[in-house]
Amino acid sequence: MSSAYIFDAVRTPRGRGRPNGSLHEVTSLSLASQVLQAIRDRNQLDTSLVDDVILGCVMPVGEQGSDIARIAALVAGYDQRVPGVQINRFCASGLEACNMAAGKVASGEARFVVAGGVESMSRVALGADGGAMLVDPAFAFDHYYAPQGIGADLIATLHGFSREDVDSYAVQSQQRAARSWAEGRFDRSIVPVRDQAGLVLLDRDEHMRPQTTLDSLANLAPAFVGQGESGYDQAALARYPQAGKINHVHHGGNSSGVVDGAAAVLIGSREAGESLGLKPRARIIGMASIGSEPTIMLTGPALVTRKVLQKLGMTLSDIDLFELNEAFASVVLRYQQELDLDSARLNVNGGSIAMGHPLGATGAMILGTALDELERSDKQTALINLCVGAGMGTATVIERV
Amino acid sequence: MKNFSVRADSDGVAVVTFDVPEKGMNVISDEVQREFDEVLAVLRDSSDVRGAVIMSGKPGGFCAGADLPELLDNIDSWCALDGEQELARGIAESGSWSRRLRELETCGKPVAAVIHGVTVGGGLELALACHYRVAIADSKLRMALPEVGVGLLPGGGATQRLPRLVGIKTAAPWLLDGELISLEDAMAGSIVHAVMSADTALEDARRWVLANPEAQAPWDEKGYRLPGGGPHSAEGYRHFAPMIAARHTGFGAEHPSVGNILKCIYEGSQVPIDAGLRIEARYFFNTLRRPQAKAMARTFFIARQALNKRKEREDLESYLGVLQQVSEQEQQVLLEEGYSSVLVANLCRVTSVGTGSPAAVPAVETRGVDLETIDLLKRRLLYVQALAAARCLDAGIVVDPLEADLGAIEAGFPSWTGGPLGYIEIEGFEAFIAQAQHFEREHGARYAVPPGLPRRLESGQGLYN
């Protein structure tokens, strides 16, 4: 087996996932094809050498349906011999796409794969794909389904994170993201989204609220009380009788933002890179996914982190930077607590709480963010991971070359 | 026919009177089912019969549903089935009432029901398979599907026809809680089409039959749509999804039929009625074969009925006192082992006789718990009580096992077990003894198996003889 290398990573800025968002007038297909074009053009990539395009997309219905990866590759002007596949591992889809790409490269199936993801949450709403998870009693009843917000609040309850704890984390995410933007730390990866005339529609994450303070967050009402009362608290507490009562602490300000965006990562073998004179930026040295208890749903990160490190024969101290998607503040706080991580090594540029979480794309976005940060701070290794719906976790470990 | 009389009038309307001899109330036995085939044959094959009105000859009501003692015997035989052929036969047998009702509904002629008084379970399902339902005014009409309360599910089509009549949101509580269906709700949802006095109801039904020669069920009409939409609709996601979660009340997925009723609704509402009825039959059979269903039916039907007839009930005070005492003792042990008082109180709530929360103890470091641990702690609490119940039976502190089960449940023991002795049966006699011996080695003599248990196992006497 040969190694898989990352040659480049790009992402769109994240637009507010609402009708007043700057990317609302851009189709998902256009978002996806713009990042595919950018990664091609920046690297002068001969797309006939791309053996697959893998895009994560979590709501693959409506305009995001019918294998958007293949359609986007064609619309982006890739060689028509380039196939495409859309995949869904919920919130980790973008990272899973990269892991699958790395697998295809490592196995020798592919020379280059462009992996990434797309999600226009303003155009295809969360939940649009339905699914058995919510309403088929064979799962929902027998396995005590509760939505992720309930899981996030349950994590806070079980591990003693107060409203102030989660809000403080949110403030930190905003501050870190604002500083990173101010210092240009995202510049290398950001590809502005353009209209049909080539005019820039968005060149900056617009979900951010850098002025956020503990006081301003204190005014927000918890978001999942009603959901809990509708029945889901009961299901969660039947599963977790030790919780007693769920402390609902999450709201829009300390949860990941609803946004639109896309990302692409160029992954390939060393030989393929050499054939085009491309210099690899990092090597993908480890990948893993796990399943965890589905009711609480969001406790996968520590498990998948341990699994991938164990496979690599590494320890936490071998990793310079940790990137964990900020799905909810409690998810990150619990990860930090369970692994006893120093905050200075974790999500150093902020995350989805400040900048938003375009479901299918986020994994690829934060992979790129970690890579940029390794280079900027001249560090070697990063572990990127996300909590995943239905109780899963996905992780990737990269090392600069 | 002993149970039905069929009298065709000059207009060609067959008046079918359901009247089971030597019983105060109509129930659906195997014999009733066989004779119902003859009724169906008359209806289908007699060219001078243009339709039918089904009514009851009993003053107390239309029909009380399945002949439960007989059904329990059948359940025993269905539980013993094995292998593809036998299982297929079991589903066919247990689904026979549903199949006959579908034959009635699709016989090609209009059928009306005149209902009064007790119209529950399979009796209500019979009425629902008719095309038109008249209720007799002031007849103490009681419409309900109480199956869930005895650990069963309505297997005569109600999980399919009720949602198709009134929508999932309205039908679900009737199916899942066994709540009475008020006449007002029944009228609003076409569960009852008309209310008439005792002397005009039959005539109204006859007139309807004559006026509607082409009658068919709404779901057999072209273009039929489920009221309120199916589970995979906006309405379904908004209401059905959280309703599933809200069913985790007290028990989890241990209840033998709550989950299966939900599955009948979910799966059945996405396919045509005939497929829905086949799905219901499969879940009905699945439910019947669960040991919890048998335990619940024994306690909530057989025991309750037997004890209602008894003039005096046993004095259960000392017996229940013993159960509560062992449970409280076990809770104290769990606290001392380091489990949090919140956890122990919540486990006690879903496993134990008595409502008291455990005494507060000085803060001990709470142990981390996972699902397996919680499951084990629940079983420890159930085991100490079940063992205590068996000890009481040995010692004559309680005499009648049915009283022991029902009394414990009325005092807070979880209903899905059918009682502490029922729980031993659910676990399996031998497995229970082995697990108790394991607990005894791990946790001490309070888990000692009383000698009566292995004796009853070896002699084949069982717990209830």
Short mmCIF file of C-alpha atoms in Angstrom, two decimals, chain B:
data_model
loop_
_atom_site.label_atom_id
_atom_site.label_comp_id
_atom_site.label_asym_id
_atom_site.label_seq_id
_atom_site.Cartn_x
_atom_site.Cartn_y
_atom_site.Cartn_z
CA MET B 1 -74.67 -22.16 13.86
CA LYS B 2 -74.67 -21.70 17.60
CA ASN B 3 -73.23 -18.25 17.81
CA PHE B 4 -74.87 -16.46 14.91
CA SER B 5 -78.36 -16.40 13.54
CA VAL B 6 -78.94 -15.09 10.03
CA ARG B 7 -82.40 -13.93 9.00
CA ALA B 8 -82.89 -12.39 5.59
CA ASP B 9 -85.85 -10.07 5.27
CA SER B 10 -87.96 -9.54 2.17
CA ASP B 11 -85.71 -6.68 0.99
CA GLY B 12 -82.73 -9.02 0.91
CA VAL B 13 -80.99 -7.58 3.95
CA ALA B 14 -79.55 -10.34 6.11
CA VAL B 15 -79.75 -9.51 9.80
CA VAL B 16 -76.90 -11.33 11.51
CA THR B 17 -77.32 -11.62 15.26
CA PHE B 18 -74.18 -12.42 17.22
CA ASP B 19 -75.17 -14.22 20.40
CA VAL B 20 -72.76 -16.66 22.01
CA PRO B 21 -74.79 -19.19 24.02
CA GLU B 22 -74.31 -19.53 27.77
CA LYS B 23 -72.21 -16.39 28.03
CA GLY B 24 -73.17 -13.00 29.34
CA MET B 25 -71.17 -11.30 26.64
CA ASN B 26 -70.09 -12.13 23.11
CA VAL B 27 -66.46 -13.15 22.79
CA ILE B 28 -64.58 -14.34 19.75
CA SER B 29 -63.59 -17.97 20.19
CA ASP B 30 -62.23 -20.38 17.61
CA GLU B 31 -65.75 -21.73 17.22
CA VAL B 32 -67.14 -18.23 16.63
CA GLN B 33 -64.50 -17.76 13.96
CA ARG B 34 -65.43 -21.00 12.20
CA GLU B 35 -69.09 -20.08 12.22
CA PHE B 36 -68.27 -16.62 10.96
CA ASP B 37 -67.10 -18.35 7.78
CA GLU B 38 -70.65 -19.63 7.32
CA VAL B 39 -71.98 -16.11 7.76
CA LEU B 40 -69.51 -14.93 5.13
CA ALA B 41 -70.60 -17.69 2.79
CA VAL B 42 -74.25 -16.71 3.06
CA LEU B 43 -73.40 -13.10 2.45
CA ARG B 44 -71.18 -13.80 -0.52
CA ASP B 45 -72.96 -16.66 -2.17
CA SER B 46 -76.69 -16.03 -1.73
CA SER B 47 -77.81 -14.01 -4.70
CA ASP B 48 -80.95 -12.88 -2.87
CA VAL B 49 -78.89 -11.37 -0.06
CA ARG B 50 -78.12 -7.75 -0.97
CA GLY B 51 -76.26 -6.83 2.19
CA ALA B 52 -76.14 -7.42 5.91
CA VAL B 53 -76.59 -5.82 9.30
CA ILE B 54 -74.58 -7.30 12.14
CA MET B 55 -75.86 -6.81 15.66
CA SER B 56 -75.59 -8.42 19.05
CA GLY B 57 -78.16 -10.43 20.94
CA LYS B 58 -76.62 -9.50 24.27
CA PRO B 59 -78.12 -6.71 26.33
CA GLY B 60 -74.70 -5.70 27.66
CA GLY B 61 -73.02 -4.97 24.41
CA PHE B 62 -71.87 -5.85 20.94
CA CYS B 63 -68.74 -7.88 21.62
CA ALA B 64 -65.92 -7.91 24.19
CA GLY B 65 -63.23 -9.16 21.81
CA ALA B 66 -61.14 -12.30 21.95
CA ASP B 67 -61.93 -15.25 24.17
CA LEU B 68 -58.82 -14.58 26.20
CA PRO B 69 -58.52 -17.87 28.12
CA GLU B 70 -58.72 -19.70 24.81
CA LEU B 71 -56.32 -17.22 23.22
CA LEU B 72 -53.84 -17.83 26.04
CA ASP B 73 -53.98 -21.57 25.37
CA ASN B 74 -53.43 -20.86 21.69
CA ILE B 75 -50.51 -18.60 22.58
CA ASP B 76 -48.90 -21.51 24.40
CA SER B 77 -49.13 -23.64 21.31
CA TRP B 78 -47.94 -20.81 19.02
CA CYS B 79 -44.97 -20.21 21.31
CA ALA B 80 -43.93 -23.81 20.84
CA LEU B 81 -43.86 -23.57 17.04
CA ASP B 82 -40.56 -23.85 15.27
CA GLY B 83 -39.36 -24.09 11.72
CA GLU B 84 -40.65 -22.31 8.65
CA GLN B 85 -43.77 -24.36 8.06
CA GLU B 86 -44.94 -24.27 11.65
CA LEU B 87 -44.30 -20.55 11.96
CA ALA B 88 -46.20 -19.85 8.76
CA ARG B 89 -49.09 -21.85 10.13
CA GLY B 90 -48.87 -19.93 13.41
CA ILE B 91 -49.14 -16.57 11.67
CA ALA B 92 -52.05 -17.84 9.61
CA GLU B 93 -53.85 -19.10 12.72
CA SER B 94 -53.22 -16.06 14.88
CA GLY B 95 -54.20 -13.77 12.01
CA SER B 96 -57.39 -15.61 11.16
CA TRP B 97 -59.80 -13.08 12.69
CA SER B 98 -58.15 -10.27 10.77
CA ARG B 99 -58.35 -12.25 7.53
CA ARG B 100 -62.03 -13.03 8.05
CA LEU B 101 -62.77 -9.39 8.75
CA ARG B 102 -61.06 -8.39 5.53
CA GLU B 103 -63.20 -10.95 3.70
CA LEU B 104 -66.26 -9.33 5.23
CA GLU B 105 -65.07 -5.88 4.20
CA THR B 106 -64.45 -6.97 0.61
CA CYS B 107 -67.43 -9.34 0.19
CA GLY B 108 -68.86 -7.04 -2.45
CA LYS B 109 -72.03 -6.25 -0.53
CA PRO B 110 -72.74 -3.48 1.97
CA VAL B 111 -72.43 -4.46 5.62
CA ALA B 112 -73.58 -2.33 8.54
CA ALA B 113 -73.06 -2.84 12.27
CA VAL B 114 -75.43 -1.89 15.02
CA ILE B 115 -73.34 -1.46 18.14
CA HIS B 116 -74.20 -0.85 21.75
CA GLY B 117 -72.66 -1.22 25.18
CA VAL B 118 -69.35 -3.04 25.33
CA THR B 119 -67.73 -2.84 21.89
CA VAL B 120 -64.08 -3.45 22.54
CA GLY B 121 -61.02 -5.19 21.15
CA GLY B 122 -61.84 -7.67 18.42
CA GLY B 123 -65.48 -6.62 18.73
CA LEU B 124 -64.69 -3.05 17.81
CA GLU B 125 -62.50 -4.41 15.02
CA LEU B 126 -65.49 -6.34 13.68
CA ALA B 127 -67.46 -3.11 13.61
CA LEU B 128 -64.57 -1.27 11.94
CA ALA B 129 -64.56 -3.85 9.15
CA CYS B 130 -68.19 -3.02 8.40
CA HIS B 131 -68.99 -0.20 5.98
CA TYR B 132 -71.41 1.63 8.23
CA ARG B 133 -71.77 1.81 12.00
CA VAL B 134 -74.85 2.86 13.97
CA ALA B 135 -74.59 3.22 17.70
CA ILE B 136 -77.59 2.80 19.95
CA ALA B 137 -78.12 5.91 22.04
CA ASP B 138 -77.91 5.67 25.83
CA SER B 139 -76.56 2.14 25.64
CA LYS B 140 -73.50 2.75 27.84
CA LEU B 141 -71.39 2.47 24.71
CA ARG B 142 -67.80 1.60 25.56
CA MET B 143 -65.50 1.58 22.56
CA ALA B 144 -61.85 0.82 23.19
CA LEU B 145 -58.88 -1.29 22.18
CA PRO B 146 -57.62 -2.50 25.55
CA GLU B 147 -55.16 -5.05 24.11
CA VAL B 148 -52.07 -3.02 25.00
CA GLY B 149 -53.04 -3.22 28.68
CA VAL B 150 -52.80 -7.00 28.63
CA GLY B 151 -49.54 -6.96 26.67
CA LEU B 152 -51.13 -7.66 23.29
CA LEU B 153 -51.85 -5.63 20.21
CA PRO B 154 -55.12 -5.24 18.32
CA GLY B 155 -54.60 -7.95 15.74
CA GLY B 156 -57.94 -7.68 13.99
CA GLY B 157 -57.03 -4.77 11.79
CA ALA B 158 -57.45 -1.85 14.18
CA THR B 159 -53.83 -0.71 13.80
CA GLN B 160 -54.59 -0.33 10.09
CA ARG B 161 -58.21 0.81 9.95
CA LEU B 162 -58.21 3.35 12.76
CA PRO B 163 -55.29 5.43 11.40
CA ARG B 164 -56.88 5.22 7.96
CA LEU B 165 -60.14 6.56 9.37
CA VAL B 166 -58.93 9.36 11.62
CA GLY B 167 -55.21 9.83 10.97
CA ILE B 168 -52.21 8.60 12.93
CA LYS B 169 -52.19 11.44 15.41
CA THR B 170 -55.74 10.79 16.62
CA ALA B 171 -55.62 7.00 16.38
CA ALA B 172 -52.29 6.41 18.10
CA PRO B 173 -53.40 7.08 21.71
CA TRP B 174 -56.40 4.77 21.27
CA LEU B 175 -54.13 2.00 20.06
CA LEU B 176 -51.30 2.64 22.51
CA ASP B 177 -53.17 3.52 25.70
CA GLY B 178 -56.41 1.61 25.26
CA GLU B 179 -58.27 4.82 26.06
CA LEU B 180 -62.02 4.88 25.66
CA ILE B 181 -63.07 6.39 22.36
CA SER B 182 -65.69 8.99 23.19
CA LEU B 183 -68.85 9.06 21.12
CA GLU B 184 -68.01 12.60 20.12
CA ASP B 185 -64.59 11.59 18.76
CA ALA B 186 -66.12 8.52 17.15
CA MET B 187 -68.70 10.62 15.33
CA ALA B 188 -66.07 13.13 14.23
CA GLY B 189 -63.89 10.36 12.82
CA SER B 190 -66.60 8.23 11.16
CA ILE B 191 -65.95 5.48 13.66
CA VAL B 192 -69.66 5.85 14.33
CA HIS B 193 -71.76 7.22 11.48
CA ALA B 194 -75.06 7.65 13.29
CA VAL B 195 -76.59 7.40 16.74
CA MET B 196 -80.13 6.05 16.92
CA SER B 197 -82.54 4.93 19.57
CA ALA B 198 -82.77 1.22 20.28
CA ASP B 199 -85.92 0.79 18.22
CA THR B 200 -84.75 2.72 15.15
CA ALA B 201 -81.08 1.66 14.89
CA LEU B 202 -81.71 -1.58 13.02
CA GLU B 203 -84.06 0.11 10.60
CA ASP B 204 -81.51 2.86 9.97
CA ALA B 205 -78.82 0.28 9.27
CA ARG B 206 -81.14 -1.65 6.93
CA ARG B 207 -82.01 1.48 5.02
CA TRP B 208 -78.34 2.35 4.68
CA VAL B 209 -77.55 -1.11 3.32
CA LEU B 210 -80.32 -0.86 0.75
CA ALA B 211 -79.26 2.64 -0.26
CA ASN B 212 -75.57 1.81 -0.68
CA PRO B 213 -75.27 -1.32 -2.78
CA GLU B 214 -71.75 -0.36 -3.94
CA ALA B 215 -70.38 0.35 -0.47
CA GLN B 216 -66.73 -0.19 0.16
CA ALA B 217 -64.25 0.94 2.78
CA PRO B 218 -62.76 4.39 2.19
CA TRP B 219 -59.27 2.85 1.84
CA ASP B 220 -60.52 0.62 -0.96
CA GLU B 221 -61.73 3.61 -2.94
CA LYS B 222 -59.59 5.04 -5.68
CA GLY B 223 -57.58 8.08 -4.65
CA TYR B 224 -57.83 7.34 -0.92
CA ARG B 225 -55.27 9.27 1.15
CA LEU B 226 -54.34 8.80 4.78
CA PRO B 227 -55.82 11.71 6.77
CA GLY B 228 -53.00 13.93 8.03
CA GLY B 229 -50.43 12.14 5.89
CA GLY B 230 -48.08 9.27 6.66
CA PRO B 231 -45.06 9.21 8.96
CA HIS B 232 -42.85 10.50 6.15
CA SER B 233 -44.72 13.76 5.79
CA ALA B 234 -44.23 17.10 7.43
CA GLU B 235 -47.03 16.21 9.84
CA GLY B 236 -45.45 12.82 10.50
CA TYR B 237 -42.09 14.29 11.38
CA ARG B 238 -43.73 16.89 13.58
CA HIS B 239 -46.03 14.58 15.51
CA PHE B 240 -45.28 10.91 14.99
CA ALA B 241 -41.53 11.20 15.59
CA PRO B 242 -41.68 12.81 19.08
CA MET B 243 -44.67 10.68 19.97
CA ILE B 244 -42.50 7.60 19.59
CA ALA B 245 -39.99 9.08 22.03
CA ALA B 246 -42.74 10.06 24.48
CA ARG B 247 -43.73 6.39 24.71
CA HIS B 248 -40.70 5.73 26.89
CA THR B 249 -42.74 6.18 30.02
CA GLY B 250 -41.46 4.28 32.98
CA PHE B 251 -40.44 1.28 30.96
CA GLY B 252 -38.27 1.36 27.93
CA ALA B 253 -38.54 -1.03 25.06
CA GLU B 254 -39.37 -3.87 27.49
CA HIS B 255 -43.12 -3.65 26.98
CA PRO B 256 -44.14 -6.47 24.66
CA SER B 257 -46.52 -4.56 22.43
CA VAL B 258 -46.03 -0.79 22.56
CA GLY B 259 -43.14 -0.91 20.09
CA ASN B 260 -44.96 -3.37 17.87
CA ILE B 261 -48.11 -1.25 17.74
CA LEU B 262 -45.97 1.71 16.71
CA LYS B 263 -44.39 -0.43 14.01
CA CYS B 264 -47.79 -1.54 12.72
CA ILE B 265 -48.83 2.10 12.44
CA TYR B 266 -45.57 3.19 10.83
CA GLU B 267 -45.17 0.38 8.36
CA GLY B 268 -48.84 -0.18 7.67
CA SER B 269 -49.57 3.43 6.84
CA GLN B 270 -47.12 3.35 3.95
CA VAL B 271 -48.65 0.45 2.04
CA PRO B 272 -52.11 -0.57 0.78
CA ILE B 273 -54.53 -2.00 3.33
CA ASP B 274 -54.01 -5.67 2.48
CA ALA B 275 -50.26 -5.34 2.95
CA GLY B 276 -50.87 -3.37 6.14
CA LEU B 277 -53.04 -6.16 7.51
CA ARG B 278 -50.37 -8.75 6.71
CA ILE B 279 -47.80 -6.59 8.49
CA GLU B 280 -50.09 -6.30 11.51
CA ALA B 281 -50.53 -10.07 11.55
CA ARG B 282 -46.76 -10.56 11.65
CA TYR B 283 -46.35 -8.15 14.55
CA PHE B 284 -49.34 -9.69 16.31
CA PHE B 285 -47.69 -13.10 16.09
CA ASN B 286 -44.36 -11.62 17.18
CA THR B 287 -46.03 -10.05 20.22
CA LEU B 288 -47.87 -13.21 21.17
CA ARG B 289 -44.65 -15.15 21.25
CA ARG B 290 -42.97 -12.81 23.70
CA PRO B 291 -42.92 -14.12 27.24
CA GLN B 292 -43.84 -10.66 28.51
CA ALA B 293 -47.13 -10.83 26.60
CA LYS B 294 -48.08 -14.08 28.22
CA ALA B 295 -47.12 -12.83 31.67
CA MET B 296 -49.09 -9.62 31.23
CA ALA B 297 -52.15 -11.36 29.82
CA ARG B 298 -52.16 -13.81 32.74
CA THR B 299 -51.94 -11.06 35.32
CA PHE B 300 -54.05 -8.34 33.77
CA PHE B 301 -56.73 -10.58 32.42
CA ILE B 302 -56.87 -13.98 34.09
CA ALA B 303 -55.78 -12.83 37.53
CA ARG B 304 -57.79 -9.64 37.52
CA GLN B 305 -60.92 -11.43 36.39
CA ALA B 306 -60.51 -14.26 38.88
CA LEU B 307 -59.84 -11.89 41.74
CA ASN B 308 -62.77 -9.65 40.86
CA LYS B 309 -65.06 -12.63 41.32
CA ARG B 310 -63.52 -13.53 44.65
CA LYS B 311 -65.28 -12.21 47.70
CA GLU B 312 -62.15 -11.73 49.72
CA ARG B 313 -58.69 -10.99 48.56
CA GLU B 314 -55.61 -12.09 50.40
CA ASP B 315 -54.08 -9.75 52.90
CA LEU B 316 -50.90 -8.84 51.05
CA GLU B 317 -49.50 -6.41 53.57
CA SER B 318 -46.70 -8.58 54.92
CA TYR B 319 -45.84 -9.89 51.47
CA LEU B 320 -45.61 -6.42 49.94
CA GLY B 321 -43.70 -5.28 52.99
CA VAL B 322 -41.08 -7.95 52.32
CA LEU B 323 -40.77 -6.88 48.67
CA GLN B 324 -40.40 -3.26 49.57
CA GLN B 325 -37.88 -4.09 52.27
CA VAL B 326 -35.61 -6.12 49.98
CA SER B 327 -35.80 -3.44 47.31
CA GLU B 328 -34.90 -0.71 49.78
CA GLN B 329 -32.08 -2.81 51.13
CA GLU B 330 -30.75 -3.31 47.63
CA GLN B 331 -31.00 0.41 46.90
CA GLN B 332 -28.95 1.09 50.01
CA VAL B 333 -26.33 -1.38 48.84
CA LEU B 334 -26.17 0.32 45.44
CA LEU B 335 -25.63 3.68 47.11
CA GLU B 336 -22.88 2.19 49.20
CA GLU B 337 -21.32 0.75 46.06
CA GLY B 338 -21.03 4.33 44.86
CA TYR B 339 -23.94 4.75 42.47
CA SER B 340 -25.54 8.15 42.63
CA SER B 341 -28.81 8.66 44.47
CA VAL B 342 -30.35 10.07 41.28
CA LEU B 343 -29.55 6.90 39.39
CA VAL B 344 -30.74 4.63 42.17
CA ALA B 345 -33.97 6.59 42.65
CA ASN B 346 -34.71 6.43 38.92
CA LEU B 347 -33.96 2.72 38.72
CA CYS B 348 -36.15 2.15 41.74
CA ARG B 349 -38.98 4.03 40.04
CA VAL B 350 -39.01 1.61 37.09
CA THR B 351 -38.30 -1.62 38.97
CA SER B 352 -39.59 -1.56 42.48
CA VAL B 353 -42.50 -1.97 44.79
CA GLY B 354 -43.03 1.11 46.88
CA THR B 355 -42.50 4.68 45.87
CA GLY B 356 -40.01 5.79 48.47
CA SER B 357 -36.73 7.21 47.29
CA PRO B 358 -33.63 5.80 48.91
CA ALA B 359 -32.33 7.37 52.06
CA ALA B 360 -29.73 10.04 51.47
CA VAL B 361 -26.23 8.87 52.24
CA PRO B 362 -23.10 10.90 52.58
CA ALA B 363 -21.79 11.88 49.17
CA VAL B 364 -19.85 9.01 47.70
CA GLU B 365 -17.98 9.40 44.49
CA THR B 366 -20.38 8.48 41.76
CA ARG B 367 -19.25 5.62 39.61
CA GLY B 368 -19.31 5.93 35.89
CA VAL B 369 -22.15 3.88 34.45
CA ASP B 370 -22.71 2.49 31.01
CA LEU B 371 -25.79 0.91 29.50
CA GLU B 372 -24.73 -2.61 30.45
CA THR B 373 -24.25 -1.56 34.05
CA ILE B 374 -27.63 0.11 34.17
CA ASP B 375 -29.24 -2.99 32.73
CA LEU B 376 -27.50 -5.10 35.35
CA LEU B 377 -28.56 -2.81 38.20
CA LYS B 378 -32.17 -2.97 37.01
CA ARG B 379 -31.98 -6.73 37.01
CA ARG B 380 -30.51 -6.81 40.49
CA LEU B 381 -33.46 -4.80 41.77
CA LEU B 382 -35.94 -7.01 39.93
CA TYR B 383 -34.20 -10.19 41.10
CA VAL B 384 -34.21 -9.40 44.81
CA GLN B 385 -37.92 -8.76 44.64
CA ALA B 386 -38.68 -11.81 42.49
CA LEU B 387 -36.65 -13.99 44.86
CA ALA B 388 -38.46 -12.50 47.82
CA ALA B 389 -41.80 -13.23 46.16
CA ALA B 390 -40.76 -16.85 45.61
CA ARG B 391 -39.67 -17.07 49.26
CA CYS B 392 -43.01 -15.69 50.39
CA LEU B 393 -44.79 -18.28 48.26
CA ASP B 394 -42.70 -21.06 49.85
CA ALA B 395 -43.41 -19.78 53.33
CA GLY B 396 -47.09 -19.24 52.77
CA ILE B 397 -46.81 -15.50 53.35
CA VAL B 398 -48.68 -15.23 50.10
CA VAL B 399 -50.77 -18.15 48.91
CA ASP B 400 -52.07 -17.39 45.45
CA PRO B 401 -49.36 -16.61 42.86
CA LEU B 402 -51.86 -14.57 40.82
CA GLU B 403 -52.52 -12.38 43.85
CA ALA B 404 -48.78 -12.12 44.41
CA ASP B 405 -48.24 -10.84 40.87
CA LEU B 406 -51.16 -8.49 40.66
CA GLY B 407 -50.62 -7.12 44.15
CA ALA B 408 -46.98 -6.35 43.47
CA ILE B 409 -47.83 -4.54 40.26
CA GLU B 410 -50.52 -2.51 41.95
CA ALA B 411 -47.83 -1.57 44.49
CA GLY B 412 -45.39 -0.38 41.84
CA PHE B 413 -43.65 -3.42 40.36
CA PRO B 414 -43.26 -2.87 36.58
CA SER B 415 -46.30 -3.95 34.59
CA TRP B 416 -44.40 -5.39 31.63
CA THR B 417 -43.22 -8.27 33.84
CA GLY B 418 -46.69 -9.42 34.75
CA GLY B 419 -45.44 -9.41 38.36
CA PRO B 420 -42.41 -10.74 40.24
CA LEU B 421 -43.29 -14.36 39.57
CA GLY B 422 -44.10 -13.50 35.96
CA TYR B 423 -40.64 -12.00 35.75
CA ILE B 424 -39.10 -15.34 36.74
CA GLU B 425 -40.97 -16.96 33.85
CA ILE B 426 -39.90 -14.22 31.45
CA GLU B 427 -36.28 -14.72 32.37
CA GLY B 428 -36.78 -18.46 32.03
CA PHE B 429 -36.91 -20.66 35.10
CA GLU B 430 -33.46 -22.18 34.69
CA ALA B 431 -31.80 -18.99 33.50
CA PHE B 432 -33.30 -17.12 36.44
CA ILE B 433 -31.92 -19.62 38.94
CA ALA B 434 -28.48 -19.55 37.31
CA GLN B 435 -28.41 -15.74 37.27
CA ALA B 436 -29.55 -15.56 40.90
CA GLN B 437 -26.77 -17.97 41.88
CA HIS B 438 -24.35 -15.75 40.02
CA PHE B 439 -25.63 -12.67 41.86
CA GLU B 440 -25.36 -14.60 45.13
CA ARG B 441 -21.69 -15.31 44.53
CA GLU B 442 -21.03 -11.69 43.55
CA HIS B 443 -23.23 -9.82 45.96
CA GLY B 444 -24.19 -12.06 48.85
CA ALA B 445 -26.78 -14.31 50.41
CA ARG B 446 -29.75 -12.05 49.76
CA TYR B 447 -29.76 -13.53 46.24
CA ALA B 448 -29.98 -17.11 47.57
CA VAL B 449 -32.47 -19.16 45.57
CA PRO B 450 -35.31 -20.37 47.82
CA PRO B 451 -35.49 -24.20 47.70
CA GLY B 452 -39.03 -24.09 46.41
CA LEU B 453 -37.92 -22.73 43.05
CA PRO B 454 -35.70 -25.61 41.90
CA ARG B 455 -38.27 -28.00 43.35
CA ARG B 456 -41.01 -26.45 41.23
CA LEU B 457 -38.72 -26.56 38.21
CA GLU B 458 -37.79 -30.20 38.66
CA SER B 459 -41.28 -31.40 39.39
CA GLY B 460 -42.64 -29.47 36.42
CA GLN B 461 -45.12 -27.85 38.79
CA GLY B 462 -44.31 -24.35 37.62
CA LEU B 463 -45.10 -21.20 39.52
CA TYR B 464 -48.82 -21.00 39.01
CA ASN B 465 -50.05 -24.50 39.86
#
